[in-house]
C-alpha positions as a printed Julia matrix, in Angstrom:
134×3 Matrix{Float64}:
 56.04  111.83  150.46
 59.89  112.42  150.19
 61.56  115.52  149.12
 63.12  113.74  146.11
 59.76  112.27  145.14
 58.27  115.53  145.33
 60.76  117.26  143.42
 60.61  114.94  140.58
 56.83  114.8   140.45
 56.61  118.69  140.63
 54.7   118.83  143.79
 54.85  122.01  145.93
 52.46  124.37  144.42
 52.97  127.47  141.95
 53.55  129.89  144.89
 56.48  128.03  146.08
 57.89  127.59  142.66
 57.65  131.42  141.71
 59.54  132.27  144.84
 62.38  129.76  144.33
 65.2   130.98  142.32
 66.13  127.59  141.43
 62.59  127.29  139.71
 62.02  128.97  136.24
 58.5   129.69  134.95
 56.75  127.37  137.39
 58.66  124.13  136.45
 61.55  122.49  138.07
 65.01  123.4   136.63
 67.82  120.89  136.41
 69.53  122.88  139.04
 66.64  122.53  141.4
 66.41  118.74  140.77
 70.35  118.41  141.66
 69.92  120.28  144.53
 67.09  118.1   145.74
 68.78  114.97  145.07
 71.97  115.94  146.95
 69.95  117.14  149.8
 67.81  113.99  149.86
 71.15  112.08  149.71
 72.87  113.85  152.57
 69.69  113.41  154.87
 69.91  109.56  153.82
 73.25  109.54  154.69
 73.05  111.5   158.08
 69.95  109.39  159.13
 71.75  106.24  158.43
 75.03  106.95  160.15
 73.07  108.33  163.27
 70.23  105.85  163.69
 71.94  102.62  162.4
 75.54  102.76  162.44
 76.31  104.72  165.87
 72.96  104.47  167.7
 71.87  100.92  167.0
 75.65   99.92  167.1
 76.44  101.68  170.29
 73.19  100.32  171.96
 73.94   96.96  170.97
 77.39   97.1   172.56
 76.27   98.54  175.66
 72.97   96.21  176.15
 75.51   93.36  175.22
 77.48   93.84  178.17
 74.45   94.25  180.54
 72.28   91.43  179.54
 74.8    88.79  178.67
 74.21   86.8   182.0
 76.32   83.59  180.96
 74.66   83.06  177.88
 76.65   84.96  175.02
 74.23   83.7   172.2
 70.77   84.79  173.84
 72.15   87.6   175.34
 73.57   88.91  171.89
 70.39   88.47  170.21
 68.19   89.97  173.09
 70.59   92.89  173.11
 70.36   93.36  169.16
 66.81   93.37  169.11
 66.35   95.7   171.82
 69.2    97.85  170.19
 67.18   97.92  166.74
 63.91   98.5   168.43
 65.29  101.52  170.52
 66.73  102.82  167.43
 63.82  102.44  165.29
 61.59  104.08  168.04
 63.91  107.18  167.99
 63.54  107.16  164.11
 59.87  106.91  164.56
 59.73  110.07  167.03
 61.77  112.04  164.85
 59.36  111.85  161.88
 56.45  112.55  163.83
 56.16  115.87  162.01
 54.73  113.65  159.41
 52.04  112.75  161.75
 51.21  109.53  163.67
 51.14  107.46  160.51
 54.22  109.22  159.24
 55.99  108.11  162.82
 54.84  104.5   162.55
 55.74  104.15  159.14
 59.26  105.59  159.71
 59.64  103.25  163.0
 58.71  100.26  160.69
 60.99  101.48  158.01
 63.59  102.05  160.53
 63.49   98.63  161.87
 63.61   97.0   158.5
 66.56   99.24  157.88
 68.26   98.04  160.98
 67.55   94.65  159.98
 69.22   95.13  156.4
 72.24   96.87  158.2
 72.69   93.91  160.53
 72.99   91.63  157.41
 75.4    93.49  155.26
 76.89   96.27  157.31
 76.53   98.49  154.21
 75.03  101.69  155.43
 76.01  103.6   152.39
 73.6   101.34  149.99
 71.02  101.98  152.72
 71.59  105.57  152.79
 71.06  105.91  148.97
 68.03  103.63  149.15
 66.95  106.09  152.08
 67.33  108.93  149.77
 65.43  107.36  146.99
 62.65  106.73  149.1
 62.26  109.22  151.6
């Protein structure tokens, strides 16, 4: 479960709630919810920029030059798929702290986000969706 989802559903336990200055009387204060939302948006932006905008695009450029082999269309398609899978694999590895199932789910989600990014090149929208989901 993502940070934003946890903050809105009140997960985290009473001991964490009592220790936080942003939480009053064991319930989530408006300041805590705003801070959690801003944190989630920041993480979403950072991960979308890193894994989709820079890593997938950069790998695609490098691989396209290396795999062109006289067939620009086929080489471009293969390099794009390889770049998406490599970026998604690294995204999944970055989420292994959630366990193997979390890493696998992040890999699949990362690949779907790569595909969406390739269609519209609109990383800010992906970052907001990423923040809302995770």
